[in-house]
Amino acid sequence: MIEVKNLYFTYPSGVEALRNVSLEIRKGEFVAIMGQNGAGKTTLIKHFNGLLKPSKGEVLVDGVNTESVSVAKLARKVGFVFQNPDNQLFSETVEDEISFALKNFGFKDTPLRRRVTWALKLLGLTEYRKASPFMLSGGERKRVALASVLAWDPEVVVMDEPTIGQDYSQKEKLRQFIVQLNMQGKTVVVVTHDVEFVSECNPRVILMSGGEILADGFGKNVLTNIELLTQASIVPPQVTEIFMGIKDLGFPVDIIDLYEAKELLMKRLGRK
Amino acid sequence: MAIVKAQSLTYTYPNAEKPALDDVSFEIQKGEFVILTGPSGCGKTSLCRCLNGLIPHFYQGELKGKILVNKYNIVDHPIHELAKHVGLVFQNPENQLFALSVEKDVAFGLENLGIPRKEMIERVDCALKTAGIEDLAERAPHELSGGQQQRVAIASIIAMNPEILVLDEPTSFLDPLGAKRIFKVIGKLNESMDMTVILVEHRLDLAAKYADHVIVMDKGKIALDGKPRKVLNSDETRMLGVGIPKATRLYQLLDEEKALHSRQVPVTADEMGKLVRGALRA
């Protein structure tokens, strides 16, 4: 679905944000891109919908080079949810906000209203339909931004730090929601720092540092590799940390899942 | 000594139907490290806004009941007066930064207070160092990453040396190592300078170990208020959708199965590891 080949990107200020990045995201995959502040994560995903064009190398979306199509056209396919919802929201009501892009994509009347209702319900925003986005809390505004993208049903959903400002139960909803999107065959790309969220979702993890890809693999392998994590300014999930502290007692350390952890401990503790 | 004291505090934003804070009463003692948590929209941010008088002076609306901050009734004192005692770090650093260099941003508050130049330079340097951003002094804040900006925002508050430091999800934009570092900085300010810290946070895995008081809010009310181990281990906290530390949750799962029990409920990975170690040795 998304192919990145030897991508380099240098900002006009001269900062080289991406260096020789190559990766392939297949249709229907769920990928988490992780790494320290300034690692190039956001710069990378901005290439997925053509907001940025490569300085060198190329990016193909569904086989089409992003340099040859407009952002507007790509946006229909690749929905982008920004890190800071305030950069995205501008309407007077939540309803208008969600309708805006749909109108631009040519939706009208009943289908438009149906989609708005659907998106509001999906993200638990129904009661805020007529509210001003700016009266809402940070976490709620974030969900409005997400709803406005999901409303037009893009094939790929790219989210920049979706869990920021979200409480635990909203994150749990977001997780279920991503699983659901994924089951419908949608490709989901999430940029995040949230190790606990990633350990619960267990997606493919791409770890970045200094504009390059450090590691690409299963969460279980990447999130338990201390050396790589330290390079990327990530701390391991707390479950992994517990197991690292007791590995001398014969416990494995590649554990990120709470329930797997419980089973392992039950086996030893239960026997006593 | 109670440094913050709220009595039946009720606040409604202009044109809002429901109050954002509904009959809230609590006390915070001087030198405490308080974590304020609860579901999105529960009133945490509104409460922070009361602490430095943004509510009601800036946001207007209707305030009932009473809140005393450092013995000042916020209603009777303007924001700039309260700002000397209460430093507020926002969720989104972009809302707070505006100067052309990091150094100037950090110095801004001090300039307004008319601090002598020599002392100002010392305090700015010290604040930059505490926040771990000495190397960014000359950079433009708007060119920095979200995480770096948040550390600038924290440094500019540290420079003011307030008695009460209020942080509204200060690590949201930071990578985990950066977040860990900020919590350490805040912990140090609390411990060595006896600064009262009120931290609004969802990510309790990293922050819990510093707290000596946890307040959970829900729908504008105080739902739980007490010692961290007690609050974090309560079913009610979890049912409200508060993300308790994984170490605590793992302990609960094992406790339910009667496989592990302790009077000291673990809130960190370290404590959980020690508990398992002890249980296997017994």
Coordinates of C-alpha atoms in Angstrom, one line a residue:
Chain A
M1 CA 0.0 0.0 0.0
I2 CA 2.8 2.4 0.9
E3 CA 6.3 1.9 -0.5
V4 CA 9.2 4.1 0.6
K5 CA 12.4 3.7 -1.3
N6 CA 15.7 5.3 -0.2
L7 CA 13.9 8.4 1.1
Y8 CA 15.9 11.4 2.1
F9 CA 14.4 14.6 3.2
T10 CA 16.1 17.9 4.1
Y11 CA 14.1 20.8 5.5
P12 CA 14.7 24.3 3.8
S13 CA 16.6 25.2 7.1
G14 CA 19.2 22.6 6.1
V15 CA 18.2 20.0 8.8
E16 CA 18.3 16.5 7.4
A17 CA 15.3 14.9 8.9
L18 CA 15.3 11.6 7.0
R19 CA 18.3 9.6 5.7
N20 CA 17.9 6.6 3.4
V21 CA 14.6 5.3 4.8
S22 CA 13.1 2.3 3.0
L23 CA 10.1 0.4 4.1
E24 CA 7.0 -1.2 2.8
I25 CA 3.6 -1.2 4.5
R26 CA 1.2 -3.7 3.1
K27 CA -2.6 -3.3 2.8
G28 CA -4.4 -4.1 6.0
E29 CA -1.3 -3.8 8.2
F30 CA -1.2 -2.1 11.6
V31 CA 2.1 -0.3 12.1
A32 CA 3.4 1.7 15.0
I33 CA 6.3 4.1 14.3
M34 CA 8.2 4.9 17.5
G35 CA 11.3 6.9 18.4
Q36 CA 12.6 9.9 20.3
N37 CA 11.4 13.5 19.8
G38 CA 12.9 14.7 16.5
A39 CA 13.7 11.2 15.2
G40 CA 11.9 12.0 11.9
K41 CA 8.6 10.1 12.6
T42 CA 6.3 12.9 11.7
T43 CA 8.4 13.9 8.7
L44 CA 8.2 10.4 7.4
I45 CA 4.4 10.1 7.7
K46 CA 3.9 13.5 6.1
H47 CA 5.3 11.8 3.0
F48 CA 2.5 9.2 3.0
N49 CA -0.1 11.7 1.9
G50 CA 2.2 13.9 -0.1
L51 CA 2.3 16.8 2.4
L52 CA 6.0 16.6 2.0
K53 CA 7.8 15.4 -1.2
P54 CA 11.1 13.5 -1.1
S55 CA 14.4 15.4 -1.4
K56 CA 15.7 12.2 -2.8
G57 CA 14.2 8.7 -3.3
E58 CA 10.5 8.1 -3.8
V59 CA 7.2 7.3 -2.1
L60 CA 4.5 5.2 -3.7
V61 CA 1.0 5.1 -2.4
D62 CA -1.0 2.2 -3.9
G63 CA 1.5 2.1 -6.7
V64 CA 1.3 5.8 -7.5
N65 CA 4.3 8.2 -7.0
T66 CA 3.3 10.9 -4.5
E67 CA 5.0 13.5 -6.7
S68 CA 2.6 12.9 -9.5
V69 CA -0.7 13.5 -7.6
S70 CA -2.2 16.3 -5.5
V71 CA -2.5 16.2 -1.7
A72 CA -6.2 16.5 -2.1
K73 CA -6.4 13.4 -4.2
L74 CA -4.1 11.5 -1.9
A75 CA -6.1 12.6 1.1
R76 CA -9.1 10.7 -0.1
K77 CA -7.0 7.5 0.2
V78 CA -4.7 8.4 3.1
G79 CA -6.5 10.2 6.0
F80 CA -4.2 12.1 8.2
V81 CA -4.8 12.9 11.9
F82 CA -2.4 15.6 13.2
Q83 CA -0.7 15.6 16.5
N84 CA -2.1 18.9 17.6
P85 CA -5.9 19.0 16.9
D86 CA -5.8 22.8 17.1
N87 CA -3.9 22.7 13.8
Q88 CA -6.8 20.9 12.2
L89 CA -10.0 22.3 13.8
F90 CA -11.5 25.5 12.8
S91 CA -15.3 25.2 12.5
E92 CA -17.9 26.6 14.9
T93 CA -19.5 23.3 15.8
V94 CA -18.2 19.7 15.9
E95 CA -20.8 18.8 13.3
D96 CA -19.5 21.4 10.9
E97 CA -16.0 20.3 11.5
I98 CA -16.8 16.7 10.6
S99 CA -18.9 17.8 7.6
F100 CA -16.2 20.0 6.1
A101 CA -14.0 17.4 4.4
L102 CA -17.0 15.3 3.4
K103 CA -18.5 18.3 1.6
N104 CA -15.2 18.8 -0.2
F105 CA -15.2 15.2 -1.3
G106 CA -18.7 15.7 -2.7
F107 CA -20.9 14.1 -0.1
K108 CA -24.4 15.7 0.3
D109 CA -27.6 15.7 2.3
T110 CA -28.5 12.3 3.8
P111 CA -25.3 10.4 3.1
L112 CA -23.4 13.3 4.6
R113 CA -25.5 13.5 7.7
R114 CA -25.4 9.7 8.1
R115 CA -21.6 9.7 8.0
V116 CA -21.4 12.5 10.5
T117 CA -23.7 10.7 12.8
W118 CA -21.7 7.5 12.4
A119 CA -18.4 9.2 13.0
L120 CA -19.7 11.0 16.1
K121 CA -21.1 7.8 17.5
L122 CA -17.9 5.9 16.8
L123 CA -15.8 8.3 18.9
G124 CA -18.4 8.9 21.6
L125 CA -19.0 12.5 20.6
T126 CA -22.7 12.4 19.9
E127 CA -23.5 14.7 22.8
Y128 CA -21.1 17.3 21.5
R129 CA -22.6 17.5 18.0
K130 CA -23.6 21.2 18.4
A131 CA -20.8 22.2 20.7
S132 CA -17.8 24.4 19.6
P133 CA -14.6 22.3 19.3
F134 CA -12.8 25.0 21.3
M135 CA -15.0 24.4 24.3
L136 CA -13.9 20.8 24.5
S137 CA -11.0 19.3 26.4
G138 CA -7.7 18.5 24.7
G139 CA -8.6 14.8 24.6
E140 CA -12.1 15.5 23.2
R141 CA -10.7 17.8 20.5
K142 CA -8.3 15.0 19.5
R143 CA -11.3 12.7 19.0
V144 CA -13.1 15.3 16.9
A145 CA -10.1 15.5 14.6
L146 CA -10.0 11.7 14.3
A147 CA -13.8 11.6 13.7
S148 CA -13.5 14.2 10.9
V149 CA -10.9 12.0 9.1
L150 CA -12.7 8.7 9.6
A151 CA -15.9 10.1 8.3
W152 CA -14.7 10.0 4.8
D153 CA -13.5 6.4 5.2
P154 CA -10.0 6.6 3.8
E155 CA -8.2 3.3 3.0
V156 CA -5.2 4.2 5.1
V157 CA -5.5 6.0 8.4
V158 CA -2.3 7.8 9.6
M159 CA -2.4 9.1 13.2
D160 CA 0.2 11.3 14.7
E161 CA 0.3 10.6 18.5
P162 CA -3.4 9.6 18.8
T163 CA -3.1 8.8 22.5
I164 CA -1.9 12.2 23.7
G165 CA -4.4 13.7 26.1
Q166 CA -6.6 10.5 26.0
D167 CA -7.4 8.8 29.2
Y168 CA -7.0 5.1 29.7
S169 CA -10.5 4.1 28.8
Q170 CA -10.4 6.2 25.6
K171 CA -7.2 4.6 24.7
E172 CA -8.8 1.2 25.2
K173 CA -11.6 2.3 22.9
L174 CA -9.1 3.6 20.4
R175 CA -7.3 0.2 20.5
Q176 CA -10.5 -1.7 19.9
F177 CA -11.4 0.8 17.3
I178 CA -8.1 0.3 15.4
V179 CA -8.5 -3.5 15.6
Q180 CA -11.9 -3.0 14.1
L181 CA -10.6 -0.8 11.3
N182 CA -7.9 -3.3 10.7
M183 CA -10.3 -6.1 10.5
Q184 CA -12.2 -4.2 7.8
G185 CA -8.9 -4.3 5.8
K186 CA -7.8 -0.8 6.5
T187 CA -4.2 0.0 6.9
V188 CA -3.4 1.9 10.1
V189 CA -0.2 3.7 10.8
V190 CA 0.3 5.3 14.2
V191 CA 3.2 7.5 15.3
T192 CA 3.4 7.2 19.1
H193 CA 5.6 7.4 22.2
D194 CA 3.1 5.5 24.2
V195 CA 4.8 2.2 24.9
E196 CA 2.0 0.9 27.1
F197 CA -0.5 1.5 24.3
V198 CA 1.7 -0.3 21.8
S199 CA 2.3 -3.2 24.1
E200 CA -1.5 -3.6 24.4
C201 CA -2.1 -3.3 20.6
N202 CA 0.9 -5.4 19.6
P203 CA 1.4 -4.0 16.1
R204 CA 4.4 -4.2 13.8
V205 CA 6.9 -1.7 15.4
I206 CA 9.2 0.5 13.4
L207 CA 11.8 2.2 15.6
M208 CA 13.4 5.4 14.4
S209 CA 16.4 7.5 15.6
G210 CA 18.2 10.4 14.0
G211 CA 16.2 10.2 10.7
E212 CA 17.0 6.5 10.2
I213 CA 15.2 3.2 10.9
L214 CA 16.8 1.4 13.8
A215 CA 14.5 -1.7 13.9
D216 CA 11.4 -3.1 12.2
G217 CA 9.6 -6.1 13.6
F218 CA 7.2 -7.6 16.2
G219 CA 6.5 -5.5 19.2
K220 CA 7.5 -8.4 21.4
N221 CA 11.0 -8.3 19.9
V222 CA 11.5 -4.6 19.4
L223 CA 10.1 -3.4 22.8
T224 CA 12.1 -5.8 24.8
N225 CA 15.5 -5.0 23.2
I226 CA 16.9 -2.5 25.7
E227 CA 19.9 -1.5 23.6
L228 CA 17.7 -0.4 20.7
L229 CA 15.1 1.2 23.0
T230 CA 17.8 3.3 24.7
Q231 CA 19.1 4.5 21.4
A232 CA 15.5 5.6 20.5
S233 CA 14.8 7.2 23.9
I234 CA 12.0 4.7 24.6
V235 CA 11.6 2.9 27.9
P236 CA 10.3 -0.7 27.9
P237 CA 6.7 -1.4 28.9
Q238 CA 6.4 -1.7 32.7
V239 CA 5.6 -5.5 32.3
T240 CA 8.9 -6.0 30.5
E241 CA 10.7 -4.0 33.2
I242 CA 9.2 -6.3 35.9
F243 CA 10.5 -9.3 34.0
M244 CA 14.0 -7.8 33.5
G245 CA 14.2 -7.3 37.2
I246 CA 13.6 -11.0 37.9
K247 CA 15.3 -12.7 34.9
D248 CA 17.9 -14.2 37.3
L249 CA 15.0 -16.3 38.7
G250 CA 14.7 -18.0 35.3
F251 CA 12.0 -15.8 33.8
P252 CA 12.1 -14.8 30.1
V253 CA 12.4 -11.0 29.4
D254 CA 10.6 -10.8 26.1
I255 CA 7.2 -10.3 27.7
I256 CA 5.0 -7.2 26.9
D257 CA 1.5 -8.6 27.5
L258 CA -0.1 -8.2 30.9
Y259 CA -2.0 -11.5 30.7
E260 CA 1.0 -13.5 29.4
A261 CA 2.9 -12.1 32.4
K262 CA 0.1 -13.2 34.7
E263 CA 0.1 -16.7 33.3
L264 CA 3.9 -17.0 33.6
L265 CA 3.9 -15.8 37.2
M266 CA 0.9 -18.0 38.1
K267 CA 2.8 -21.0 37.0
R268 CA 5.6 -20.3 39.4
L269 CA 3.7 -18.7 42.3
G270 CA 0.8 -21.0 42.1
R271 CA 3.0 -24.0 42.6
K272 CA 4.2 -22.8 45.9
Chain B
M1 CA -0.2 23.3 56.6
A2 CA -2.8 23.3 53.8
I3 CA -1.4 25.3 50.9
V4 CA -4.5 24.7 48.8
K5 CA -8.0 24.4 50.3
A6 CA -11.2 24.1 48.3
Q7 CA -14.6 24.2 49.9
S8 CA -17.7 23.3 47.9
L9 CA -16.0 24.8 44.8
T10 CA -18.5 24.9 41.9
Y11 CA -17.7 26.5 38.6
T12 CA -19.6 26.9 35.4
Y13 CA -18.1 28.2 32.1
P14 CA -20.0 31.0 30.4
N15 CA -23.0 29.6 28.4
A16 CA -22.3 26.0 29.7
E17 CA -25.2 24.0 31.0
K18 CA -23.4 21.8 33.4
P19 CA -20.8 22.9 35.9
A20 CA -17.2 21.9 35.1
L21 CA -16.5 21.7 38.8
D22 CA -19.3 20.4 41.0
D23 CA -19.1 20.9 44.7
V24 CA -15.4 20.1 45.0
S25 CA -13.7 20.0 48.4
F26 CA -10.1 18.9 49.1
E27 CA -6.9 20.0 50.8
I28 CA -3.3 19.9 49.6
Q29 CA -0.6 20.2 52.2
K30 CA 2.6 22.2 51.6
G31 CA 5.4 20.1 50.1
E32 CA 3.1 17.3 48.8
F33 CA 3.4 15.7 45.4
V34 CA -0.1 15.3 44.2
I35 CA -1.3 13.4 41.1
L36 CA -4.6 14.6 39.8
T37 CA -6.2 12.2 37.4
G38 CA -9.5 11.1 36.0
P39 CA -11.3 10.6 32.7
S40 CA -11.0 13.2 30.0
G41 CA -13.3 16.1 30.6
C42 CA -13.6 15.3 34.3
G43 CA -12.6 18.8 35.4
K44 CA -8.9 18.4 36.0
T45 CA -7.9 21.3 33.7
S46 CA -10.6 23.5 35.1
L47 CA -9.3 22.9 38.6
C48 CA -5.8 23.8 37.5
R49 CA -7.1 27.0 36.0
C50 CA -8.6 27.9 39.4
L51 CA -5.3 27.5 41.1
N52 CA -3.7 30.5 39.3
G53 CA -6.9 32.5 38.9
L54 CA -7.4 32.0 35.2
I55 CA -10.8 30.9 36.4
P56 CA -12.6 33.1 37.1
H57 CA -10.6 36.2 36.0
F58 CA -9.9 35.2 32.4
Y59 CA -12.6 32.6 31.7
Q60 CA -15.3 34.5 33.6
G61 CA -18.3 32.2 34.2
E62 CA -19.9 31.6 37.6
L63 CA -17.8 30.5 40.6
K64 CA -19.4 29.4 43.9
G65 CA -17.8 28.0 47.0
K66 CA -14.3 28.9 47.8
I67 CA -10.7 28.1 47.0
L68 CA -7.7 29.4 48.9
V69 CA -4.3 29.1 47.3
N70 CA -1.5 30.0 49.7
K71 CA -4.2 31.6 51.8
Y72 CA -5.3 33.9 49.0
N73 CA -8.9 33.7 47.9
I74 CA -8.4 33.5 44.1
V75 CA -11.5 35.7 43.6
D76 CA -9.9 38.6 45.4
H77 CA -6.4 38.5 43.7
P78 CA -5.6 39.1 40.1
I79 CA -3.8 36.5 37.9
H80 CA -0.5 38.3 37.9
E81 CA -0.4 38.3 41.7
L82 CA -1.3 34.6 42.0
A83 CA 1.4 33.9 39.3
K84 CA 4.1 34.7 41.8
H85 CA 3.0 31.8 43.9
V86 CA 1.6 29.3 41.4
G87 CA 3.4 28.3 38.2
L88 CA 1.2 26.6 35.6
V89 CA 2.7 24.4 32.8
F90 CA 0.1 23.8 30.1
Q91 CA -0.7 20.6 28.2
N92 CA 0.3 22.2 24.9
P93 CA 3.6 24.1 25.1
E94 CA 2.9 26.0 21.9
N95 CA 0.3 28.0 23.9
Q96 CA 3.0 29.2 26.3
L97 CA 6.0 30.0 24.1
F98 CA 6.4 33.1 22.0
A99 CA 9.9 34.7 22.4
L100 CA 12.6 34.6 19.8
S101 CA 15.0 32.5 21.8
V102 CA 14.6 29.9 24.5
E103 CA 16.7 32.0 26.9
K104 CA 14.4 35.0 26.4
D105 CA 11.3 32.9 26.9
V106 CA 12.6 31.6 30.2
A107 CA 13.7 35.1 31.3
F108 CA 10.3 36.7 30.4
G109 CA 8.5 36.1 33.6
L110 CA 11.5 37.3 35.6
E111 CA 11.7 40.5 33.6
N112 CA 8.1 41.2 34.5
L113 CA 8.9 40.8 38.1
G114 CA 11.8 43.3 37.8
I115 CA 14.5 40.8 39.0
P116 CA 18.0 42.3 38.9
R117 CA 20.0 41.3 35.8
K118 CA 22.6 39.2 37.6
E119 CA 20.1 37.2 39.5
M120 CA 18.0 36.8 36.4
I121 CA 20.9 35.3 34.4
E122 CA 21.6 32.9 37.3
R123 CA 18.0 31.8 37.6
V124 CA 17.6 31.3 33.9
D125 CA 20.8 29.2 33.7
C126 CA 19.7 27.2 36.6
A127 CA 16.3 26.6 35.2
L128 CA 17.7 25.6 31.8
K129 CA 20.0 23.1 33.5
T130 CA 17.3 21.6 35.7
A131 CA 15.2 21.0 32.6
G132 CA 18.2 19.6 30.7
I133 CA 18.1 22.1 27.9
E134 CA 21.2 24.3 28.5
D135 CA 22.3 23.5 24.9
L136 CA 19.0 25.0 23.5
A137 CA 19.4 28.4 25.1
E138 CA 20.0 30.3 21.8
R139 CA 17.5 28.3 19.7
A140 CA 14.1 29.6 18.6
P141 CA 11.3 27.8 20.6
H142 CA 9.1 27.4 17.5
E143 CA 11.8 25.4 15.7
L144 CA 12.0 22.9 18.5
S145 CA 10.3 19.5 18.7
G146 CA 7.2 19.2 20.9
G147 CA 9.2 17.5 23.6
Q148 CA 11.9 20.2 23.7
Q149 CA 9.2 22.9 23.7
Q150 CA 7.6 21.3 26.8
R151 CA 10.9 21.4 28.6
V152 CA 11.3 25.1 27.7
A153 CA 7.8 25.7 29.1
I154 CA 8.8 23.9 32.3
A155 CA 12.1 25.8 32.6
S156 CA 10.3 29.1 32.3
I157 CA 8.1 28.2 35.2
I158 CA 11.0 26.8 37.3
A159 CA 12.8 30.1 36.8
M160 CA 10.0 31.8 38.7
N161 CA 10.5 29.5 41.6
P162 CA 6.8 29.3 42.6
E163 CA 5.7 27.7 45.8
I164 CA 3.2 25.6 43.9
L165 CA 4.0 24.0 40.6
V166 CA 1.0 22.9 38.6
L167 CA 1.6 20.8 35.5
D168 CA -1.2 19.8 33.2
E169 CA -0.1 16.6 31.4
P170 CA 3.4 18.0 30.9
T171 CA 4.9 14.9 29.3
S172 CA 2.2 14.3 26.7
F173 CA 4.5 15.3 23.9
L174 CA 7.7 13.8 25.3
D175 CA 9.3 10.5 24.4
P176 CA 9.3 8.1 27.3
L177 CA 12.9 8.8 28.3
G178 CA 12.2 12.5 28.1
A179 CA 9.0 12.0 30.2
K180 CA 11.0 10.0 32.8
R181 CA 13.5 12.8 32.9
I182 CA 10.9 15.4 33.5
F183 CA 9.2 13.4 36.3
K184 CA 12.7 13.1 37.9
V185 CA 13.1 16.9 37.6
I186 CA 9.7 17.5 39.1
G187 CA 10.5 15.0 41.8
K188 CA 13.7 16.8 42.6
L189 CA 12.0 20.2 42.8
N190 CA 9.5 18.7 45.2
E191 CA 12.0 16.9 47.4
S192 CA 14.9 19.3 47.6
M193 CA 13.1 22.7 47.3
D194 CA 10.0 21.6 49.1
M195 CA 7.9 22.9 46.1
T196 CA 4.3 21.7 46.2
V197 CA 3.6 19.8 43.0
I198 CA 0.2 19.2 41.4
L199 CA 0.6 17.0 38.4
V200 CA -2.3 16.2 36.1
E201 CA -1.4 12.9 34.4
H202 CA -3.0 9.9 32.7
R203 CA 0.3 8.0 32.4
L204 CA 0.7 6.8 35.9
D205 CA 3.2 4.1 35.1
L206 CA 6.1 6.6 35.2
A207 CA 4.7 9.1 37.7
A208 CA 3.2 7.1 40.5
K209 CA 6.4 6.5 42.4
Y210 CA 6.8 10.2 43.1
A211 CA 3.3 10.9 44.4
D212 CA 2.3 11.0 48.1
H213 CA -1.3 12.0 47.4
V214 CA -3.6 11.0 44.5
I215 CA -6.9 12.7 43.7
V216 CA -9.2 11.1 41.1
M217 CA -11.9 13.3 39.6
D218 CA -15.0 12.2 37.6
K219 CA -17.7 14.4 36.1
G220 CA -16.6 17.5 37.9
K221 CA -16.5 15.9 41.3
I222 CA -13.8 14.4 43.5
A223 CA -14.2 10.6 43.2
L224 CA -11.2 9.4 45.3
D225 CA -8.7 11.3 47.4
G226 CA -5.9 9.6 49.4
K227 CA -2.6 7.8 49.6
P228 CA -1.4 6.5 46.2
R229 CA -1.3 2.8 47.0
K230 CA -4.8 2.9 48.4
V231 CA -6.3 5.0 45.6
L232 CA -4.5 3.1 42.8
N233 CA -5.4 -0.3 44.2
S234 CA -9.1 0.5 44.5
D235 CA -11.6 -1.1 42.1
E236 CA -13.4 2.2 41.8
T237 CA -10.3 3.9 40.3
R238 CA -10.0 1.2 37.7
M239 CA -13.7 1.2 36.9
L240 CA -13.5 5.0 36.3
G241 CA -11.0 4.2 33.5
V242 CA -7.9 5.5 35.2
G243 CA -4.8 3.8 33.7
I244 CA -3.2 2.4 36.9
P245 CA 0.4 1.3 36.7
K246 CA 0.8 -2.1 35.0
A247 CA 2.7 -3.3 38.1
T248 CA -0.3 -2.6 40.2
R249 CA -2.7 -4.2 37.7
L250 CA -0.5 -7.3 37.5
Y251 CA -0.4 -7.5 41.3
Q252 CA -4.2 -7.3 41.4
L253 CA -4.6 -10.1 38.8
L254 CA -2.4 -12.3 40.9
D255 CA -4.0 -11.3 44.2
E256 CA -7.4 -12.2 42.7
E257 CA -6.0 -15.7 42.1
K258 CA -4.6 -15.8 45.6
A259 CA -1.2 -16.3 44.1
L260 CA 0.3 -13.1 45.6
H261 CA -0.5 -10.8 48.5
S262 CA 1.1 -7.9 50.2
R263 CA 0.0 -5.1 52.5
Q264 CA 2.3 -2.8 50.5
V265 CA 0.6 -2.7 47.1
P266 CA 3.3 -2.3 44.4
V267 CA 3.1 0.8 42.1
T268 CA 6.4 0.4 40.3
A269 CA 8.1 -2.4 38.3
D270 CA 10.8 -2.5 40.9
E271 CA 8.4 -3.0 43.8
M272 CA 6.5 -5.7 41.8
G273 CA 9.8 -7.5 41.0
K274 CA 10.8 -7.5 44.7
L275 CA 7.4 -8.8 45.7
V276 CA 7.6 -11.7 43.3
R277 CA 11.2 -12.4 44.4
G278 CA 10.1 -12.5 48.1
A279 CA 7.1 -14.7 47.4
L280 CA 9.3 -17.3 45.5
R281 CA 11.8 -17.3 48.3
A282 CA 9.2 -17.8 51.0

